[in-house]
Short mmCIF file of C-alpha atoms in Angstrom, two decimals:
data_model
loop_
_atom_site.label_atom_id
_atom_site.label_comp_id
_atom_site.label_asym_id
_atom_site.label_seq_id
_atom_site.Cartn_x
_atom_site.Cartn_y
_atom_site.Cartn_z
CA UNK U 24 -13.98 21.84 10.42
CA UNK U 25 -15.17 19.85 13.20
CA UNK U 26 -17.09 16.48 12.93
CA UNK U 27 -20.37 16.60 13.48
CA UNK U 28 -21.33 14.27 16.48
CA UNK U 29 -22.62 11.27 14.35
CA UNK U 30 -19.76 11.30 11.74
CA UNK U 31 -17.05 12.15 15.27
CA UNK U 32 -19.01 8.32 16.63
CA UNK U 33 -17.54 6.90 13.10
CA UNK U 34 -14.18 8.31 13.04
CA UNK U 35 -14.00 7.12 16.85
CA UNK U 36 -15.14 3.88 15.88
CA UNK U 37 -12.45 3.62 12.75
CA UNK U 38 -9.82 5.25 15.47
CA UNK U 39 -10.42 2.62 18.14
CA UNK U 40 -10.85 -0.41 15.78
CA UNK U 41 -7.62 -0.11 14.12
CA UNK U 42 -5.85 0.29 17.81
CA UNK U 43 -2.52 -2.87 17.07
CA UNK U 44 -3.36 -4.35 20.29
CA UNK U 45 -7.19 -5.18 19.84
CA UNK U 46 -8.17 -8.05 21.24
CA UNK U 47 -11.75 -10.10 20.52
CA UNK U 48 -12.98 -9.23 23.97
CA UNK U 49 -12.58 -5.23 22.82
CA UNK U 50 -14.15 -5.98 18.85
CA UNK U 51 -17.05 -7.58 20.73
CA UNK U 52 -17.36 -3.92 22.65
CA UNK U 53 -17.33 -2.18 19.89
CA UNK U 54 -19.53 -4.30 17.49
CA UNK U 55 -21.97 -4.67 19.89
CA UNK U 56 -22.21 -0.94 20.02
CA UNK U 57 -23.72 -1.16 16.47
CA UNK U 58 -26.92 -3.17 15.40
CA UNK U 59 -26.20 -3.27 12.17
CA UNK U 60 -22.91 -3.83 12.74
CA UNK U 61 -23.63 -6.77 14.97
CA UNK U 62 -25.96 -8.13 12.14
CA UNK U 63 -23.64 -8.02 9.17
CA UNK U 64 -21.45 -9.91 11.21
CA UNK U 65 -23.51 -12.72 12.37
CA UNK U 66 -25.35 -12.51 8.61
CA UNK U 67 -21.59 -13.40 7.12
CA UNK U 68 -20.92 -15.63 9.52
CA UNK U 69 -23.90 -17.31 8.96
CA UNK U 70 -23.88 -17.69 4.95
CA UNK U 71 -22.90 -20.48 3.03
CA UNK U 72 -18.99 -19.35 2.24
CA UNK U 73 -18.15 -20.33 5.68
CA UNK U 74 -20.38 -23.62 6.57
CA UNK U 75 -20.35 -23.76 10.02
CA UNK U 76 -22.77 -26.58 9.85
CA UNK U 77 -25.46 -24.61 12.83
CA UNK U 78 -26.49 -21.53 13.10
CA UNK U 79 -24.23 -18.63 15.37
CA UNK U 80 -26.21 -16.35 17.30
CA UNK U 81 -23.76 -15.30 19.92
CA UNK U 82 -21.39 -12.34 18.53
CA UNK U 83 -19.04 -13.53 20.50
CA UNK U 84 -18.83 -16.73 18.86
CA UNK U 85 -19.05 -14.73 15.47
CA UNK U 86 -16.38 -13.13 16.05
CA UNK U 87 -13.72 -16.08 17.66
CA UNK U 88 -14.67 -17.94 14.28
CA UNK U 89 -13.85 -14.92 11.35
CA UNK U 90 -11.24 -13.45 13.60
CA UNK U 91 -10.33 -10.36 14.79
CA UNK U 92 -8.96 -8.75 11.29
CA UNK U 93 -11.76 -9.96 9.20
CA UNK U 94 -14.09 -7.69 11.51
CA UNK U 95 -11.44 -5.35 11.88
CA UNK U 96 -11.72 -5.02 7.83
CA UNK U 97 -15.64 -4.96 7.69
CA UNK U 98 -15.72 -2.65 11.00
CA UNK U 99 -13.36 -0.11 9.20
CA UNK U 100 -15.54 0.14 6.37
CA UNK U 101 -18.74 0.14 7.93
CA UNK U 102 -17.30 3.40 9.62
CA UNK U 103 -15.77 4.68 6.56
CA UNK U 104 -19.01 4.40 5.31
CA UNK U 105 -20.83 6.03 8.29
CA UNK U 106 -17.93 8.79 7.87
CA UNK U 107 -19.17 9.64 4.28
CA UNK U 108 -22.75 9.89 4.95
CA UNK U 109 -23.93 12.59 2.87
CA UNK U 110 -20.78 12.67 0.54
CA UNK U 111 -20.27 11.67 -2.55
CA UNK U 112 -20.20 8.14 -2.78
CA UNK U 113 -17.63 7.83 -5.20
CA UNK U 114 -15.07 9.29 -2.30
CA UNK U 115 -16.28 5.76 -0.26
CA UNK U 116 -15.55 3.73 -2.86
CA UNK U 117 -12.12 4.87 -4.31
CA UNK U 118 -11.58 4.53 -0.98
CA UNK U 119 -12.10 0.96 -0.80
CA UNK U 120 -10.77 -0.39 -4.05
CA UNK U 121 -7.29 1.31 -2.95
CA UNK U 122 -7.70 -0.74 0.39
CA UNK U 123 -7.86 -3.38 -1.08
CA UNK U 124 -5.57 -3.42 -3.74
CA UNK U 125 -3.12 -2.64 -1.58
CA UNK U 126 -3.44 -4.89 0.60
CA UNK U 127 -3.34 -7.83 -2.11
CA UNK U 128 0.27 -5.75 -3.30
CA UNK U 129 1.05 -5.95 0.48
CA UNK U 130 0.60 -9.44 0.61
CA UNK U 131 2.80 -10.12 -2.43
CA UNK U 132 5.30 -7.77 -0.69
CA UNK U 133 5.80 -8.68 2.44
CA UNK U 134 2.85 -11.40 3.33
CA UNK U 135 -0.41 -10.57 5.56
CA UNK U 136 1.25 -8.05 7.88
CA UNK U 137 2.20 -5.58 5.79
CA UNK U 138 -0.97 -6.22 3.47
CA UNK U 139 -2.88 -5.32 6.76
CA UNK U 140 -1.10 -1.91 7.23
CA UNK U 141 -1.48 -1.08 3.68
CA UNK U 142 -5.10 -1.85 3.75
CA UNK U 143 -5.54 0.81 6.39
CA UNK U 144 -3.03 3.22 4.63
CA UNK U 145 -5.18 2.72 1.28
CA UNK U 146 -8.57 3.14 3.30
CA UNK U 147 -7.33 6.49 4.80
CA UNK U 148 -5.48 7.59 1.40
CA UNK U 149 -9.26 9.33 0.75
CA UNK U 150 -9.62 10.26 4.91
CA UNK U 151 -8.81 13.90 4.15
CA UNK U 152 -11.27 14.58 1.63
CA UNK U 153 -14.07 12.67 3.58
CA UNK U 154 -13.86 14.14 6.46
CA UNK U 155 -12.83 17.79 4.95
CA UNK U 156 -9.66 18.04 6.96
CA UNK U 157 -6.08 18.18 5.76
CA UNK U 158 -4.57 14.79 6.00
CA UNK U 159 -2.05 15.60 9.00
CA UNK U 160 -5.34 16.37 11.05
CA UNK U 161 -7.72 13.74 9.55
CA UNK U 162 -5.55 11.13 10.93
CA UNK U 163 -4.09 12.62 14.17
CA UNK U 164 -6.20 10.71 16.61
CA UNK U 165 -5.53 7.20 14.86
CA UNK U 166 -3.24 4.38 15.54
CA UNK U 167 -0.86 4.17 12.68
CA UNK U 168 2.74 2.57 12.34
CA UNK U 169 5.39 5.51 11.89
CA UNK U 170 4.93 3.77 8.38
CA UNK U 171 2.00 4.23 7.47
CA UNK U 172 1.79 7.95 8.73
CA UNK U 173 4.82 8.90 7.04
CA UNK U 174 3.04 7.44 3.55
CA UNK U 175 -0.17 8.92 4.23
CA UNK U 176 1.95 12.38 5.01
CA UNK U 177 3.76 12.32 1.45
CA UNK U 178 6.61 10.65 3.25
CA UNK U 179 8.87 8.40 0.26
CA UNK U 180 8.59 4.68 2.18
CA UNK U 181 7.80 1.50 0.16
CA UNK U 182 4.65 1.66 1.30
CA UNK U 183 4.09 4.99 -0.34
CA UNK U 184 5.28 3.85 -3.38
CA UNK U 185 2.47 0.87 -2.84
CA UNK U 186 -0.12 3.48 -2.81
CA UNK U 187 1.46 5.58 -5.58
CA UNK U 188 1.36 2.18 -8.14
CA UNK U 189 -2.27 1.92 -7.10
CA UNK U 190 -3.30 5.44 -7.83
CA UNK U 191 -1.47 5.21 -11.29
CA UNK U 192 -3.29 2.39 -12.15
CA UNK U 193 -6.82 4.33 -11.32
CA UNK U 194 -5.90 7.04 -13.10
CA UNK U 195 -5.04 5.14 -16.08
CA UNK U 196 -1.23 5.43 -16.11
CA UNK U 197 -0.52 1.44 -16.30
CA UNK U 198 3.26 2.17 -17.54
CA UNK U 199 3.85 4.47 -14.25
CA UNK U 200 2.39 1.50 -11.50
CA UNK U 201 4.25 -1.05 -13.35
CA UNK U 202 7.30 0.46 -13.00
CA UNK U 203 6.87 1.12 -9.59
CA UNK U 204 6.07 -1.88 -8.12
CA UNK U 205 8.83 -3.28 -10.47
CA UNK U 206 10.85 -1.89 -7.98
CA UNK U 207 10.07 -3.61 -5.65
CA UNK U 208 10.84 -6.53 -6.59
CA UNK U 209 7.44 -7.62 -7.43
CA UNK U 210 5.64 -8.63 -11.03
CA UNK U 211 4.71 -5.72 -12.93
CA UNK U 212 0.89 -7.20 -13.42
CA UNK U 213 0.59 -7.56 -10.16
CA UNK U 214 -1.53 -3.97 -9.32
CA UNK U 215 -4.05 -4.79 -12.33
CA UNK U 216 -4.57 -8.33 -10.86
CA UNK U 217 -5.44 -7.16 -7.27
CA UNK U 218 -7.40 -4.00 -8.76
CA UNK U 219 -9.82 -6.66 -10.50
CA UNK U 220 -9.78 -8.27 -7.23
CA UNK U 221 -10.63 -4.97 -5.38
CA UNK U 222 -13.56 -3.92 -7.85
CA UNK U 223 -15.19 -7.43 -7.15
CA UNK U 224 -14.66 -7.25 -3.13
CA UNK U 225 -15.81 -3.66 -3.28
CA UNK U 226 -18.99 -4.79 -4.64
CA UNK U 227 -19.31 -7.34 -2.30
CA UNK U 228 -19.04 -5.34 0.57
CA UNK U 229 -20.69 -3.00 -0.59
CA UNK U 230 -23.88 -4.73 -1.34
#
């Protein structure tokens, strides 16, 4: 099927966002392109968890103080979000908590890098079914490593074996995501841990 022009603005919007080279100059572009966008990230920049001390109003500014992969993040699922419009919102969210859990795995892995790649691979592990596309088109248009691509593909890569432990452990098989990530080198509790994590951030960005 193709997009229909609203949902095609979001999937251009996750497509350009996630681009490796971004730089704050582009995120400003793009943000700015969205007033709600804009908003949430002035809002966050303005709450208490980051005491500034004065007030930002300049989304510039905003965005030179969180940093280009925080709004990266909250960009990616504000269009995620805009991509699911009219779906079922449980797609959105599964969506999310795999994100994020992998990423946290990622982070144990490898450190922030790779947890940044396997945020994205977990965020577009659902892409196909939002958008109603196989997978292979879903994500043509979008900047991925040959990494993630190959996992999000069925490829066998670590990574996919990241995203495999976290779909075990939301479908209840706890035995089967231990053992993978086990593997890996890493501690077997370590996929419940950052699925905890997930269901809390999930909510938070979400609210």
């Amino acid at each position: 099927k193709a997009l229909p022009a609203r949902r095609l603005a979001y999937m251009n919007l996750f497509a350009a966002v996630n681009k490796p080279d971004l730089s704050i100059a582009d995120l400003e572009s793009l943000v700015k392109r969205d007033v709600s966008l804009t908003m949430r990230v002035l809002k966050s920049i303005n709450s208490a968890a980051y005491g500034t001390g004065h007030q930002i109003t300049s989304a510039h500014h905003a965005l030179v103080l969180l940093g280009v992969q925080q709004v990266r993040q909250w960009a990616s699922v504000w269009a995620m979000a805009g991509l699911n419009s009219g779906g079922t919102p449980e797609v959105a969210s599964i969506a999310l908590l795999r994100a994020r859990s992998c990423e946290i795995v990622g982070n144990a892995w490898l450190g922030s890098d790779a947890g940044s790649e396997l945020f994205l691979l977990g965020m577009c592990s659902m892409l196909g079914a939002i958008v109603d596309q196989p997978m292979e088109q879903a994500i043509a248009d979008l900047h991925l490593t040959p990494s993630v691509r190959e996992a999000l593909l069925g490829g066998t890569n670590a990574m996919r074996s990241i995203l495999d432990a976290v779909i075990a452990h939301e479908q209840g098989d706890w035995a089967t995501s231990a053992e993978i990530v086990e593997v890996l080198g890493l501690p077997s509790s370590i996929v419940s841990t950052a699925y905890a994590d997930a269901l809390r951030w999930t909510r938070d960005v979400s609210a």
